[in-house]
XYZ file of N, CA and C in Angstrom:
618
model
N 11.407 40.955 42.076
C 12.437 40.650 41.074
C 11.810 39.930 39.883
N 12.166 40.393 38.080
C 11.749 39.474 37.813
C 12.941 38.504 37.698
N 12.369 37.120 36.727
C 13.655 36.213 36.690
C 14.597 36.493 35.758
N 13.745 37.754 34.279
C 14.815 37.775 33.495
C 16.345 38.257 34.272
N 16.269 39.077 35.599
C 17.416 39.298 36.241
C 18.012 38.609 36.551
N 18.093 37.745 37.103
C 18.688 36.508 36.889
C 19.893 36.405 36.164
N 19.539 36.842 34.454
C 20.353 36.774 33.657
C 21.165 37.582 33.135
N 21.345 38.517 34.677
C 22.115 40.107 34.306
C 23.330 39.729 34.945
N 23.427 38.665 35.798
C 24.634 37.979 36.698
C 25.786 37.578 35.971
N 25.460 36.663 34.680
C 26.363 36.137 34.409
C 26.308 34.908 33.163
N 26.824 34.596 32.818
C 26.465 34.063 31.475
C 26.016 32.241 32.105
N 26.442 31.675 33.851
C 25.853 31.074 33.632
C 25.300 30.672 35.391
N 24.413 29.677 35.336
C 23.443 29.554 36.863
C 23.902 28.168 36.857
N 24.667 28.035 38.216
C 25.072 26.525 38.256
C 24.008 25.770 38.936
N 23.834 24.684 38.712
C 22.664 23.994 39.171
C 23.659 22.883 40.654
N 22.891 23.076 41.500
C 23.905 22.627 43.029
C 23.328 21.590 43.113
N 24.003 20.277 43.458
C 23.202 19.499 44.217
C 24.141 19.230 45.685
N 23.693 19.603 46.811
C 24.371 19.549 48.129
C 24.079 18.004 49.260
N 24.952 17.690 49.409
C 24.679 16.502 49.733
C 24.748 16.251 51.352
N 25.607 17.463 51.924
C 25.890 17.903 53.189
C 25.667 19.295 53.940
N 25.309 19.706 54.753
C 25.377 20.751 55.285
C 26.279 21.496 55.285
N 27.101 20.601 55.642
C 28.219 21.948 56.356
C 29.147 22.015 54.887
N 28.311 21.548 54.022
C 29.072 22.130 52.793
C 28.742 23.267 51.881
N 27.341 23.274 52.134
C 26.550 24.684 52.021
C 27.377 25.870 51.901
N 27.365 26.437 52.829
C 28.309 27.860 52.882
C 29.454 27.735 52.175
N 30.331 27.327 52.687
C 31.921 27.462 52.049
C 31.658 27.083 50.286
N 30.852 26.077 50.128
C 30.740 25.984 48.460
C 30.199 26.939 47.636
N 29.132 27.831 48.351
C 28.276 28.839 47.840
C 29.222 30.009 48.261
N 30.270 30.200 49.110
C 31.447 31.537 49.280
C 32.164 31.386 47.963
N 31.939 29.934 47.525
C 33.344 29.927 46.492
C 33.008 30.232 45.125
N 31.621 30.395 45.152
C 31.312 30.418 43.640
C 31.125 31.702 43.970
N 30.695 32.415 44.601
C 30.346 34.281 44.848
C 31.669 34.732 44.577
N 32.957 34.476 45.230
C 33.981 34.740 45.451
C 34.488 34.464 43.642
N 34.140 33.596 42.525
C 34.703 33.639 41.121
C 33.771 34.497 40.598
N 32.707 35.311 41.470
C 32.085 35.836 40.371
C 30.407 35.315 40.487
N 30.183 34.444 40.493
C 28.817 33.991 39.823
C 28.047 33.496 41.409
N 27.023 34.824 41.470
C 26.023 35.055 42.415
C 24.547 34.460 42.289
N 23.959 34.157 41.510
C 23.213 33.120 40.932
C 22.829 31.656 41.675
N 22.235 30.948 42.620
C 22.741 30.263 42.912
C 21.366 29.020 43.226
N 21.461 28.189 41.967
C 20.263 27.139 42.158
C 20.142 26.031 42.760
N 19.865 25.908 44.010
C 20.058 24.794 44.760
C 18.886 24.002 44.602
N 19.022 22.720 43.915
C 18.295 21.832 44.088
C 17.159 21.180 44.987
N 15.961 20.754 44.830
C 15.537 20.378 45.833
C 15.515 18.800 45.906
N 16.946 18.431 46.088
C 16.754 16.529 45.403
C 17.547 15.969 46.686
N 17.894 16.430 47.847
C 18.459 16.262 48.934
C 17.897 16.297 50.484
N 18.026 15.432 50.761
C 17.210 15.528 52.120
C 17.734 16.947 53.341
N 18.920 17.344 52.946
C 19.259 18.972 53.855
C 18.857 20.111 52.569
N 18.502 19.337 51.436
C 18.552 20.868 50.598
C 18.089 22.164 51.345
N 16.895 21.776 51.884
C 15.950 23.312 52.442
C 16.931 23.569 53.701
N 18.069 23.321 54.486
C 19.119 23.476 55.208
C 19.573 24.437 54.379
N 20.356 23.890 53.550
C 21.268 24.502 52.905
C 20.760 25.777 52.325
N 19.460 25.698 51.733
C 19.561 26.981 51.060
C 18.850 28.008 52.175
N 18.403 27.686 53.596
C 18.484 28.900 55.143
C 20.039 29.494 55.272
N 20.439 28.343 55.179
C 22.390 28.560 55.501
C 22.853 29.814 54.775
N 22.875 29.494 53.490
C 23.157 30.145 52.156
C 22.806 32.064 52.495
N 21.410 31.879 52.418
C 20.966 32.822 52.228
C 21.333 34.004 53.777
N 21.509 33.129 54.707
C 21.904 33.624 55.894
C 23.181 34.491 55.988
N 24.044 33.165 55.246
C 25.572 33.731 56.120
C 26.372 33.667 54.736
N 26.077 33.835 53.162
C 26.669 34.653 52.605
C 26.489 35.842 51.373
N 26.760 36.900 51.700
C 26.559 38.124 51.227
C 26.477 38.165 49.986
N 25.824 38.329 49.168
C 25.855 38.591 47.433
C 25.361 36.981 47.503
N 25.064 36.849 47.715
C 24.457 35.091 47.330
C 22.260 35.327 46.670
N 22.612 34.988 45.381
C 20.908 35.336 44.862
C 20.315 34.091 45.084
N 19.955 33.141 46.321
C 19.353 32.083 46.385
C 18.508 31.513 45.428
N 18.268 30.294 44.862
C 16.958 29.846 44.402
C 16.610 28.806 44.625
N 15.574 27.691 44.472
C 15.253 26.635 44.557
C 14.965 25.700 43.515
N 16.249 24.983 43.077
C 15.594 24.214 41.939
C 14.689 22.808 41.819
N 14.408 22.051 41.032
C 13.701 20.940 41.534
C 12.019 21.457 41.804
N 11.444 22.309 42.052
C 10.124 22.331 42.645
C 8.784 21.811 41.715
N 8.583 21.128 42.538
C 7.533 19.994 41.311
C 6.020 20.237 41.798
N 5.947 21.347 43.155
C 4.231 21.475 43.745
C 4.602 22.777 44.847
N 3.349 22.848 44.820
C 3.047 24.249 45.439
C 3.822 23.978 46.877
N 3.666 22.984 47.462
C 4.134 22.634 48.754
C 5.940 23.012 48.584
N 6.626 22.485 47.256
C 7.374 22.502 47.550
C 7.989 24.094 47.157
N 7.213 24.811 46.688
C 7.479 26.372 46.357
C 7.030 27.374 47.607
N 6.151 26.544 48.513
C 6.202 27.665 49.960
C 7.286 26.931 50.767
N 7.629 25.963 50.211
C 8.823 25.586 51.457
C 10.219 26.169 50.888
N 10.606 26.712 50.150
C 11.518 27.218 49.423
C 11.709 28.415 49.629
N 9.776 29.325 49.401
C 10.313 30.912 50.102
C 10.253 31.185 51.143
N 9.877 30.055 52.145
C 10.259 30.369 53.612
C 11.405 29.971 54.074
N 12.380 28.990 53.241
C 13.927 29.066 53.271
C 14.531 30.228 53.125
N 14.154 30.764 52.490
C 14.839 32.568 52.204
C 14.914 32.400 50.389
N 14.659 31.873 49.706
C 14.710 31.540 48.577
C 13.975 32.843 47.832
N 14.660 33.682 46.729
C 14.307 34.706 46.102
C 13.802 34.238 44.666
N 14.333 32.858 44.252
C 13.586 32.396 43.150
C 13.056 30.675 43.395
N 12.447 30.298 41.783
C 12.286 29.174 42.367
C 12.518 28.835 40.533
N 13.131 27.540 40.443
C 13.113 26.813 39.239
C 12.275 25.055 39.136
N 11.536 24.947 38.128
C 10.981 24.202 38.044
C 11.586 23.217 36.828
N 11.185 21.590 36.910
C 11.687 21.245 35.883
C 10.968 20.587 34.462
N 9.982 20.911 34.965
C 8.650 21.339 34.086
C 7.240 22.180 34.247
N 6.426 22.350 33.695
C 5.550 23.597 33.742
C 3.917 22.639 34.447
N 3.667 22.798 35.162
C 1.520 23.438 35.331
C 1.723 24.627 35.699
N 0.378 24.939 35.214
C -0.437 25.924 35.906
C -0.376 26.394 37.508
N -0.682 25.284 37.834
C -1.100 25.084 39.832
C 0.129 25.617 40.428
N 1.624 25.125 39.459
C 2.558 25.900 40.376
C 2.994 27.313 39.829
N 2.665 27.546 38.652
C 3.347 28.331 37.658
C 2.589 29.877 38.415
N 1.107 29.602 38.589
C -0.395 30.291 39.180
C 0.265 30.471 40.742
N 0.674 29.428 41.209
C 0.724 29.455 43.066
C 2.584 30.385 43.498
N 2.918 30.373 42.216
C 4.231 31.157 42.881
C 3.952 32.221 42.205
N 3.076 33.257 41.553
C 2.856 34.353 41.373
C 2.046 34.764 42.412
N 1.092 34.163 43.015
C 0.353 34.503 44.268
C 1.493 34.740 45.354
N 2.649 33.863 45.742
C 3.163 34.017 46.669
C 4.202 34.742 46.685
N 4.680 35.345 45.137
C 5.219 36.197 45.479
C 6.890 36.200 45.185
N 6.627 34.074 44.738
C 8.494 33.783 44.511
C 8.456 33.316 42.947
N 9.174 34.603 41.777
C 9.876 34.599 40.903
C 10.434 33.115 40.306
N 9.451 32.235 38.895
C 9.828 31.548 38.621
C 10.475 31.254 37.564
N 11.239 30.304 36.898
C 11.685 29.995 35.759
C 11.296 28.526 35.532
N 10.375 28.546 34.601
C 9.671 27.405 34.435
C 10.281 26.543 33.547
N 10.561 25.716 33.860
C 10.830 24.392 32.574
C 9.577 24.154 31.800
N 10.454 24.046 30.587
C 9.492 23.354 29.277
C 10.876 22.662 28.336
N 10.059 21.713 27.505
C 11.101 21.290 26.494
C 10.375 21.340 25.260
N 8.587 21.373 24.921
C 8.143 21.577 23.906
C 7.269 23.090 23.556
N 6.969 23.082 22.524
C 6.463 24.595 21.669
C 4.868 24.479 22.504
N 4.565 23.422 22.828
C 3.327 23.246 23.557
C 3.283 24.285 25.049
N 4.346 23.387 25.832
C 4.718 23.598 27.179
C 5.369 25.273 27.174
N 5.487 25.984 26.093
C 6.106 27.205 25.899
C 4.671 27.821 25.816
N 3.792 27.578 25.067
C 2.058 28.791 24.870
C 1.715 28.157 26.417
N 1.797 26.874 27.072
C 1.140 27.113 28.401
C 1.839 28.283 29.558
N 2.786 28.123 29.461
C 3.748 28.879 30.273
C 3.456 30.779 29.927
N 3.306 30.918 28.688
C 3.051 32.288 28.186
C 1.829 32.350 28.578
N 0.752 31.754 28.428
C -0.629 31.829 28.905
C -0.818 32.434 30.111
N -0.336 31.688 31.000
C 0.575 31.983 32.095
C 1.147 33.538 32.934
N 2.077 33.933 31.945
C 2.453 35.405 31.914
C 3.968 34.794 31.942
N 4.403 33.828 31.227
C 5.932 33.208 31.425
C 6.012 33.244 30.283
N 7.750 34.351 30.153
C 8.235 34.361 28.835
C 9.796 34.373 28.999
N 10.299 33.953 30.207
C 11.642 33.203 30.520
C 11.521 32.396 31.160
N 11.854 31.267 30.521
C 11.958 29.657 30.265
C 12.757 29.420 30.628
N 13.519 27.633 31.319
C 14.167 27.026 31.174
C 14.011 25.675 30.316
N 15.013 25.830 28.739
C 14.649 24.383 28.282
C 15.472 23.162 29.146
N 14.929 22.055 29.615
C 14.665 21.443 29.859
C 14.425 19.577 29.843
N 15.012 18.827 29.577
C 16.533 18.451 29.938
C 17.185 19.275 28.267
N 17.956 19.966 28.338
C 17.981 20.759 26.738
C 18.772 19.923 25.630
N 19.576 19.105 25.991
C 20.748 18.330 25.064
C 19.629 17.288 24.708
N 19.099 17.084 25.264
C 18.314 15.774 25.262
C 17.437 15.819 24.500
N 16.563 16.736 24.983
C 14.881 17.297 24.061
C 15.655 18.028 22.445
N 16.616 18.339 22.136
C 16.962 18.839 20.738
C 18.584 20.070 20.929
N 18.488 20.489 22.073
C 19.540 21.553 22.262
C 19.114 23.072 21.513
N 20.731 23.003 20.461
C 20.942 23.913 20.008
C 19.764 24.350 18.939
N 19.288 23.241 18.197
C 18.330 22.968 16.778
C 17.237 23.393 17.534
N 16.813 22.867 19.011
C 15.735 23.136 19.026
C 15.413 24.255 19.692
N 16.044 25.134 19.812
C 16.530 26.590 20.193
C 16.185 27.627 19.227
N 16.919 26.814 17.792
C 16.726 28.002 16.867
C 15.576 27.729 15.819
N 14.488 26.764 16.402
C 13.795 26.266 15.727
C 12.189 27.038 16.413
N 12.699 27.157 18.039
C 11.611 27.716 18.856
C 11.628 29.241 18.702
N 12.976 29.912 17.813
C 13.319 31.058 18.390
C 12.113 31.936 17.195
N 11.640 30.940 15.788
C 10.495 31.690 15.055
C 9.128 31.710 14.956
N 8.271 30.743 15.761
C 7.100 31.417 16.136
C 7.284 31.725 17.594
N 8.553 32.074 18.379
C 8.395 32.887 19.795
C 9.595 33.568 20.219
N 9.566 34.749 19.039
C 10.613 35.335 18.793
C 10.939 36.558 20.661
N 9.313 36.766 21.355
C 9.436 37.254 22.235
C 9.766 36.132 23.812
N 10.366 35.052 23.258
C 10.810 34.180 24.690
C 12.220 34.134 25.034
N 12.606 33.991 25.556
C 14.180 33.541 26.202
C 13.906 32.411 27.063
N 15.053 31.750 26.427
C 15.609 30.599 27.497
C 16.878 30.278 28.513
N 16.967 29.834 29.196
C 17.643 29.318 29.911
C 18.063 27.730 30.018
N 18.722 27.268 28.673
C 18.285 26.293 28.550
C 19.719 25.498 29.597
N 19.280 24.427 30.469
C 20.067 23.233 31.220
C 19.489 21.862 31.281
N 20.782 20.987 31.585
C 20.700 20.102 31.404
C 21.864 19.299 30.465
N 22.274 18.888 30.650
C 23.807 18.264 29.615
C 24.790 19.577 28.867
N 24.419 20.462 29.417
C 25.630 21.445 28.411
C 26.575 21.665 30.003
N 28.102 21.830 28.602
C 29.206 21.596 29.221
C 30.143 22.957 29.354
N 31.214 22.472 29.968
C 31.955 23.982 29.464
C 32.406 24.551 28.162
N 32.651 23.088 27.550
C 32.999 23.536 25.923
C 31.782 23.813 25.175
N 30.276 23.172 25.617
C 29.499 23.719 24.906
C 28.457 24.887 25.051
N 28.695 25.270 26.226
C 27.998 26.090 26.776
C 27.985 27.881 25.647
N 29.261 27.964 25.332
C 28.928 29.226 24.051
C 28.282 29.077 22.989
N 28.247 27.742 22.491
C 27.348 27.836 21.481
C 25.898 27.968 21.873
N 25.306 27.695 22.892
C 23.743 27.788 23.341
C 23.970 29.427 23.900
N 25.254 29.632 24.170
C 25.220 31.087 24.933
C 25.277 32.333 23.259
N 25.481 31.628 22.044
C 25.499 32.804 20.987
C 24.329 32.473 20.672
N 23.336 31.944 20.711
C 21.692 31.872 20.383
C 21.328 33.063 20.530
N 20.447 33.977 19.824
C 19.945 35.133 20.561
C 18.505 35.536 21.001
N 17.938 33.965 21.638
C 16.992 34.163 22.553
C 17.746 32.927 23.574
N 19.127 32.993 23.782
C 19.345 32.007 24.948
C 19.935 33.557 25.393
N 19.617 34.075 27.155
C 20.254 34.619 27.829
C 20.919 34.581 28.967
N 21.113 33.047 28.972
C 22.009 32.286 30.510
C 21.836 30.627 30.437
N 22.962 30.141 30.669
C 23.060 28.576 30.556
C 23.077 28.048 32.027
N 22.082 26.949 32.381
C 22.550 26.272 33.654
C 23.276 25.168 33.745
N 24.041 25.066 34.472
C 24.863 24.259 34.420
C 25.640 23.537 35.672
N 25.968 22.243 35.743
C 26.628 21.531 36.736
C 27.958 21.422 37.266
N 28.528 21.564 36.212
C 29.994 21.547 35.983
C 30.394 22.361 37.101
N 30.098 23.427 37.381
C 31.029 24.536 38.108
C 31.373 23.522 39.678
N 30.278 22.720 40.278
C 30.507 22.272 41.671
C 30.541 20.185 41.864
N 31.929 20.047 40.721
C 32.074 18.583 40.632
C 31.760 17.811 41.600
N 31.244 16.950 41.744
C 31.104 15.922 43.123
C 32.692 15.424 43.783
N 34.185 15.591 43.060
C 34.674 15.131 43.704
C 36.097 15.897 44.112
N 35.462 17.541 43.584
C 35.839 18.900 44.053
C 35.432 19.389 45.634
N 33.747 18.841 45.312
C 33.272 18.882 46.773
C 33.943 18.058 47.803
N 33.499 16.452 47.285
C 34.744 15.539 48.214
C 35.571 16.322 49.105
N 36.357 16.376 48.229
C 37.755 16.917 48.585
C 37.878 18.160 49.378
N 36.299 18.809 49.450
C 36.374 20.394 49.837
C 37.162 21.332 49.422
N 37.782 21.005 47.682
C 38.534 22.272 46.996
C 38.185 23.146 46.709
N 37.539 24.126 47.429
C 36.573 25.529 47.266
C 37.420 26.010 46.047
N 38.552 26.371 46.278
C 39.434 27.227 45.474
C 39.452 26.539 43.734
N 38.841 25.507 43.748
C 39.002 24.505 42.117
C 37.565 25.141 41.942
N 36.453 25.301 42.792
C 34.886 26.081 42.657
C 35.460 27.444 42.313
N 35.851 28.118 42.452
C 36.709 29.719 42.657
C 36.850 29.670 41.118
N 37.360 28.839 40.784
C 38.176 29.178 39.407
C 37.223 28.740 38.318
N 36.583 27.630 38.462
C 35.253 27.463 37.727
C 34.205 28.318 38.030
N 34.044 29.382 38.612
C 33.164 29.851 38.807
C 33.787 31.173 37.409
N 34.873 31.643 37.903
C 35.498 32.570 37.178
C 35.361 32.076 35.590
N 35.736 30.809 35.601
C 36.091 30.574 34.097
C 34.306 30.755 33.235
N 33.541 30.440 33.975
C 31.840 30.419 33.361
C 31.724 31.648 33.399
N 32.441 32.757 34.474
C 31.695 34.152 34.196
C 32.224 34.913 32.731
N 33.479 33.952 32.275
C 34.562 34.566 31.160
C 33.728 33.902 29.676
N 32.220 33.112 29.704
C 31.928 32.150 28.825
C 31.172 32.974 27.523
N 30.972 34.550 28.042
C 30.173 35.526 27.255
C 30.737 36.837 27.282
């Protein structure tokens, strides 16, 4: 796979952070079930690598990935979860080099024009910018988009539901990541069906 596929799903890749097991499945049914198959599970949780065996196990149309991966260690522990991609939240070599050897499809973070020629060096020309609101956003989107008119981003990190179209009419942004879709106190509550409808409403964002 490459990763630009990824961005044939849906206008956006929610970024998960799972805090429980047995919340795994039913939260990842609910976002498949609005639509958005995409599915970046964090690696910032002590069950994450649970969750994303679970995931990939027991529900159907679910495109696993692993976000968070900061070393090679943590990119073979990801594709032996069942993990079909892997997201990083910034760029080397060592991992950028060690998940083309192994075989798992990355989307590399960068936030500067620097960290963009290492990544291309590389053979990486879909990006995730990186924290993106933060490092410049929208400006620095359409600022990267003229000496690297052949990159796309994925830019996450602070974009919202209201702002998510404007980074989504960029025309080297081809998918927004984003948090919003799986609130911490949606999960609480276990309101799959409030995930259902945010999932729907992000697939309606393009």
């Amino acid at each position: 796979m490459n990763t630009l596929e990824l961005a044939t799903h849906g206008p956006v890749i929610p970024v998960i952070v799972i805090q429980k097991l047995e919340d795994a499945v039913p939260m990842a049914q609910a976002l498949v079930d609005g639509g958005v198959k995409v599915l970046e599970i964090t690696l910032r949780t002590p069950v994450a690598l649970q969750c994303m065996e679970a995931i990939a196990a027991k529900v159907p149309g679910a495109i696993v990935g692993a976000g968070t991966i900061r070393s090679v260690a943590d990119a073979k522990a990801a594709k032996n979860a069942g993990c079909v991609f892997g997201v990083s939240p910034g760029y080397t070599s060592e991992v950028g080099l060690a998940c083309q050897d192994m075989g798992l499809p990355l989307l590399p973070g960068v936030s500067t024009a620097s960290e963009v020629m290492m990544a291309n060096a590389d053979g990486y020309h879909f990006l995730k910018l990186f924290p993106a609101t933060a490092v410049g956003g929208i400006n620095l989107l359409k600022a990267l988009h003229g000496p690297f008119p052949d990159v796309a981003f994925c830019p996450t990190g602070g974009i919202t539901v209201e702002t998510a179209p404007q980074f989504l009419a960029l025309p080297n942004v081809k998918v927004c990541g984003g948090s919003w879709l799986t609130p911490a106190d949606a999960v609480a509550a276990r309101d799959w069906a409030r995930i259902t409808t945010l999932a729907r409403q992000a697939g309606a964002l393009r």
